[in-house]
């Protein structure tokens, strides 16, 4: 597998939106799960969302449900994390990670389960 590459972070005011991108090769062959994670200063890395591309199945943490949306563009080998109604608690370094799981129900964003990580992208929300 090739490590994924994130992009799209930045600074935004509370209530604003950002879209993160995660580009990786191997969807369907060596990758069947893409997870989004974040780590705020002094806190542990937490799972935010996950996408099982086959079947377009998604998982969202309660903290982002209704505000964040994961989607895919197969032609671009890219998965997106659309983040709306951002608040200061969303400030963190965001990572995407990829993995292959034998069953779709394993595709949830638990950091230890993912082996291939991007470099991270900073998201800063000012109030």
PDB file of C-alpha atoms in Angstrom:
ATOM      1  CA  UNK A   1       0.000   0.000   0.000  1.00  0.00           C
ATOM      2  CA  UNK A   2       0.997   3.580  -0.592  1.00  0.00           C
ATOM      3  CA  UNK A   3       0.528   6.078   2.199  1.00  0.00           C
ATOM      4  CA  UNK A   4      -2.446   8.373   1.656  1.00  0.00           C
ATOM      5  CA  UNK A   5      -2.002  12.109   1.197  1.00  0.00           C
ATOM      6  CA  UNK A   6      -4.306  14.643   2.857  1.00  0.00           C
ATOM      7  CA  UNK A   7      -4.950  18.185   1.783  1.00  0.00           C
ATOM      8  CA  UNK A   8      -7.430  20.966   2.388  1.00  0.00           C
ATOM      9  CA  UNK A   9      -6.798  22.091   5.946  1.00  0.00           C
ATOM     10  CA  UNK A  10      -6.727  25.718   6.973  1.00  0.00           C
ATOM     11  CA  UNK A  11      -8.215  28.343   9.241  1.00  0.00           C
ATOM     12  CA  UNK A  12     -11.881  29.191   9.408  1.00  0.00           C
ATOM     13  CA  UNK A  13     -14.231  31.049  11.713  1.00  0.00           C
ATOM     14  CA  UNK A  14     -16.757  29.228  13.836  1.00  0.00           C
ATOM     15  CA  UNK A  15     -19.752  28.215  11.790  1.00  0.00           C
ATOM     16  CA  UNK A  16     -17.690  27.894   8.640  1.00  0.00           C
ATOM     17  CA  UNK A  17     -16.836  24.918   6.453  1.00  0.00           C
ATOM     18  CA  UNK A  18     -13.795  23.126   5.113  1.00  0.00           C
ATOM     19  CA  UNK A  19     -13.319  20.109   2.881  1.00  0.00           C
ATOM     20  CA  UNK A  20     -10.421  17.756   3.385  1.00  0.00           C
ATOM     21  CA  UNK A  21      -9.181  15.364   0.715  1.00  0.00           C
ATOM     22  CA  UNK A  22      -7.477  12.013   1.064  1.00  0.00           C
ATOM     23  CA  UNK A  23      -5.853  10.606  -2.045  1.00  0.00           C
ATOM     24  CA  UNK A  24      -4.676   7.026  -2.115  1.00  0.00           C
ATOM     25  CA  UNK A  25      -4.241   4.265  -4.637  1.00  0.00           C
ATOM     26  CA  UNK A  26      -5.481   0.746  -4.275  1.00  0.00           C
ATOM     27  CA  UNK A  27      -9.150   1.244  -3.516  1.00  0.00           C
ATOM     28  CA  UNK A  28     -10.870  -2.077  -3.908  1.00  0.00           C
ATOM     29  CA  UNK A  29      -7.634  -4.028  -4.197  1.00  0.00           C
ATOM     30  CA  UNK A  30      -5.579  -3.335  -1.082  1.00  0.00           C
ATOM     31  CA  UNK A  31      -7.843  -0.719   0.534  1.00  0.00           C
ATOM     32  CA  UNK A  32     -11.485  -1.134   1.496  1.00  0.00           C
ATOM     33  CA  UNK A  33     -11.708   1.301   4.380  1.00  0.00           C
ATOM     34  CA  UNK A  34     -10.709   4.938   4.768  1.00  0.00           C
ATOM     35  CA  UNK A  35     -10.733   6.479   8.196  1.00  0.00           C
ATOM     36  CA  UNK A  36     -10.589  10.101   9.261  1.00  0.00           C
ATOM     37  CA  UNK A  37      -9.024  11.000  12.584  1.00  0.00           C
ATOM     38  CA  UNK A  38      -8.013  14.084  14.489  1.00  0.00           C
ATOM     39  CA  UNK A  39      -5.661  14.954  17.286  1.00  0.00           C
ATOM     40  CA  UNK A  40      -5.913  18.141  19.286  1.00  0.00           C
ATOM     41  CA  UNK A  41      -2.985  19.413  21.381  1.00  0.00           C
ATOM     42  CA  UNK A  42      -2.633  17.401  24.563  1.00  0.00           C
ATOM     43  CA  UNK A  43      -5.303  14.910  23.544  1.00  0.00           C
ATOM     44  CA  UNK A  44      -5.300  11.421  22.151  1.00  0.00           C
ATOM     45  CA  UNK A  45      -5.979  10.767  18.506  1.00  0.00           C
ATOM     46  CA  UNK A  46      -9.685  10.109  17.992  1.00  0.00           C
ATOM     47  CA  UNK A  47     -11.697   8.632  15.182  1.00  0.00           C
ATOM     48  CA  UNK A  48     -14.032  10.987  13.376  1.00  0.00           C
ATOM     49  CA  UNK A  49     -15.482   9.104  10.425  1.00  0.00           C
ATOM     50  CA  UNK A  50     -14.919   6.143   8.144  1.00  0.00           C
ATOM     51  CA  UNK A  51     -15.948   5.100   4.679  1.00  0.00           C
ATOM     52  CA  UNK A  52     -16.260   1.621   3.245  1.00  0.00           C
ATOM     53  CA  UNK A  53     -16.107   2.534  -0.449  1.00  0.00           C
ATOM     54  CA  UNK A  54     -17.742  -0.639  -1.677  1.00  0.00           C
ATOM     55  CA  UNK A  55     -21.375  -0.008  -0.855  1.00  0.00           C
ATOM     56  CA  UNK A  56     -20.594   3.563   0.205  1.00  0.00           C
ATOM     57  CA  UNK A  57     -21.065   2.669   3.866  1.00  0.00           C
ATOM     58  CA  UNK A  58     -20.153   5.338   6.402  1.00  0.00           C
ATOM     59  CA  UNK A  59     -19.531   5.719  10.130  1.00  0.00           C
ATOM     60  CA  UNK A  60     -19.506   8.954  12.121  1.00  0.00           C
ATOM     61  CA  UNK A  61     -18.487   9.736  15.665  1.00  0.00           C
ATOM     62  CA  UNK A  62     -21.284  11.292  17.707  1.00  0.00           C
ATOM     63  CA  UNK A  63     -19.324  14.540  18.002  1.00  0.00           C
ATOM     64  CA  UNK A  64     -19.491  15.150  14.250  1.00  0.00           C
ATOM     65  CA  UNK A  65     -22.695  13.401  13.236  1.00  0.00           C
ATOM     66  CA  UNK A  66     -24.899  15.720  11.204  1.00  0.00           C
ATOM     67  CA  UNK A  67     -22.029  18.142  10.540  1.00  0.00           C
ATOM     68  CA  UNK A  68     -19.383  16.073   8.743  1.00  0.00           C
ATOM     69  CA  UNK A  69     -19.892  14.017   5.596  1.00  0.00           C
ATOM     70  CA  UNK A  70     -17.573  11.497   3.971  1.00  0.00           C
ATOM     71  CA  UNK A  71     -17.762  10.971   0.225  1.00  0.00           C
ATOM     72  CA  UNK A  72     -15.657   9.472  -2.545  1.00  0.00           C
ATOM     73  CA  UNK A  73     -14.579  10.189  -6.087  1.00  0.00           C
ATOM     74  CA  UNK A  74     -13.469   6.882  -7.542  1.00  0.00           C
ATOM     75  CA  UNK A  75     -12.097   8.465 -10.709  1.00  0.00           C
ATOM     76  CA  UNK A  76      -9.686  10.527  -8.598  1.00  0.00           C
ATOM     77  CA  UNK A  77      -8.900   7.836  -6.000  1.00  0.00           C
ATOM     78  CA  UNK A  78      -9.944  10.406  -3.443  1.00  0.00           C
ATOM     79  CA  UNK A  79     -12.113  10.412  -0.335  1.00  0.00           C
ATOM     80  CA  UNK A  80     -13.404  13.698   1.046  1.00  0.00           C
ATOM     81  CA  UNK A  81     -14.382  14.876   4.507  1.00  0.00           C
ATOM     82  CA  UNK A  82     -16.804  17.786   4.239  1.00  0.00           C
ATOM     83  CA  UNK A  83     -16.911  19.640   7.552  1.00  0.00           C
ATOM     84  CA  UNK A  84     -19.735  22.090   8.208  1.00  0.00           C
ATOM     85  CA  UNK A  85     -20.782  24.130  11.244  1.00  0.00           C
ATOM     86  CA  UNK A  86     -17.255  24.014  12.583  1.00  0.00           C
ATOM     87  CA  UNK A  87     -16.560  25.085  16.132  1.00  0.00           C
ATOM     88  CA  UNK A  88     -13.463  25.596  18.263  1.00  0.00           C
ATOM     89  CA  UNK A  89     -13.608  21.999  19.509  1.00  0.00           C
ATOM     90  CA  UNK A  90     -12.935  20.838  15.953  1.00  0.00           C
ATOM     91  CA  UNK A  91      -9.478  22.441  15.983  1.00  0.00           C
ATOM     92  CA  UNK A  92      -6.923  19.661  15.497  1.00  0.00           C
ATOM     93  CA  UNK A  93      -4.553  18.004  13.085  1.00  0.00           C
ATOM     94  CA  UNK A  94      -6.669  15.804  10.844  1.00  0.00           C
ATOM     95  CA  UNK A  95      -5.382  12.543   9.414  1.00  0.00           C
ATOM     96  CA  UNK A  96      -6.711  10.048   6.975  1.00  0.00           C
ATOM     97  CA  UNK A  97      -5.673   6.435   7.117  1.00  0.00           C
ATOM     98  CA  UNK A  98      -6.366   3.408   4.980  1.00  0.00           C
ATOM     99  CA  UNK A  99      -6.706  -0.272   5.680  1.00  0.00           C
ATOM    100  CA  UNK A 100      -8.188  -3.466   4.370  1.00  0.00           C
ATOM    101  CA  UNK A 101     -10.672  -5.321   6.583  1.00  0.00           C
ATOM    102  CA  UNK A 102     -12.223  -8.729   5.924  1.00  0.00           C
ATOM    103  CA  UNK A 103     -15.747  -7.554   6.758  1.00  0.00           C
ATOM    104  CA  UNK A 104     -17.339  -4.152   6.311  1.00  0.00           C
ATOM    105  CA  UNK A 105     -18.437  -3.836   9.923  1.00  0.00           C
ATOM    106  CA  UNK A 106     -14.762  -3.621  10.928  1.00  0.00           C
ATOM    107  CA  UNK A 107     -14.482  -0.341   9.047  1.00  0.00           C
ATOM    108  CA  UNK A 108     -14.759   2.021  12.010  1.00  0.00           C
ATOM    109  CA  UNK A 109     -12.173   4.673  12.891  1.00  0.00           C
ATOM    110  CA  UNK A 110     -10.181   3.008  15.673  1.00  0.00           C
ATOM    111  CA  UNK A 111      -6.627   4.337  15.362  1.00  0.00           C
ATOM    112  CA  UNK A 112      -4.772   1.116  16.285  1.00  0.00           C
ATOM    113  CA  UNK A 113      -6.548  -0.788  13.505  1.00  0.00           C
ATOM    114  CA  UNK A 114      -5.129   1.341  10.690  1.00  0.00           C
ATOM    115  CA  UNK A 115      -1.622   0.828   9.328  1.00  0.00           C
ATOM    116  CA  UNK A 116      -1.282   3.444   6.600  1.00  0.00           C
ATOM    117  CA  UNK A 117      -1.417   7.072   7.650  1.00  0.00           C
ATOM    118  CA  UNK A 118      -1.137  10.381   5.899  1.00  0.00           C
ATOM    119  CA  UNK A 119       1.001  13.236   7.144  1.00  0.00           C
ATOM    120  CA  UNK A 120      -1.900  15.204   8.625  1.00  0.00           C
ATOM    121  CA  UNK A 121      -3.358  18.603   7.882  1.00  0.00           C
ATOM    122  CA  UNK A 122      -4.077  21.369  10.387  1.00  0.00           C
ATOM    123  CA  UNK A 123      -7.610  22.655  10.895  1.00  0.00           C
ATOM    124  CA  UNK A 124      -8.006  25.737  13.069  1.00  0.00           C
ATOM    125  CA  UNK A 125     -11.417  27.130  13.998  1.00  0.00           C
ATOM    126  CA  UNK A 126     -11.530  30.545  15.611  1.00  0.00           C
ATOM    127  CA  UNK A 127     -14.467  31.722  17.677  1.00  0.00           C
TER     128      UNK A 127
END
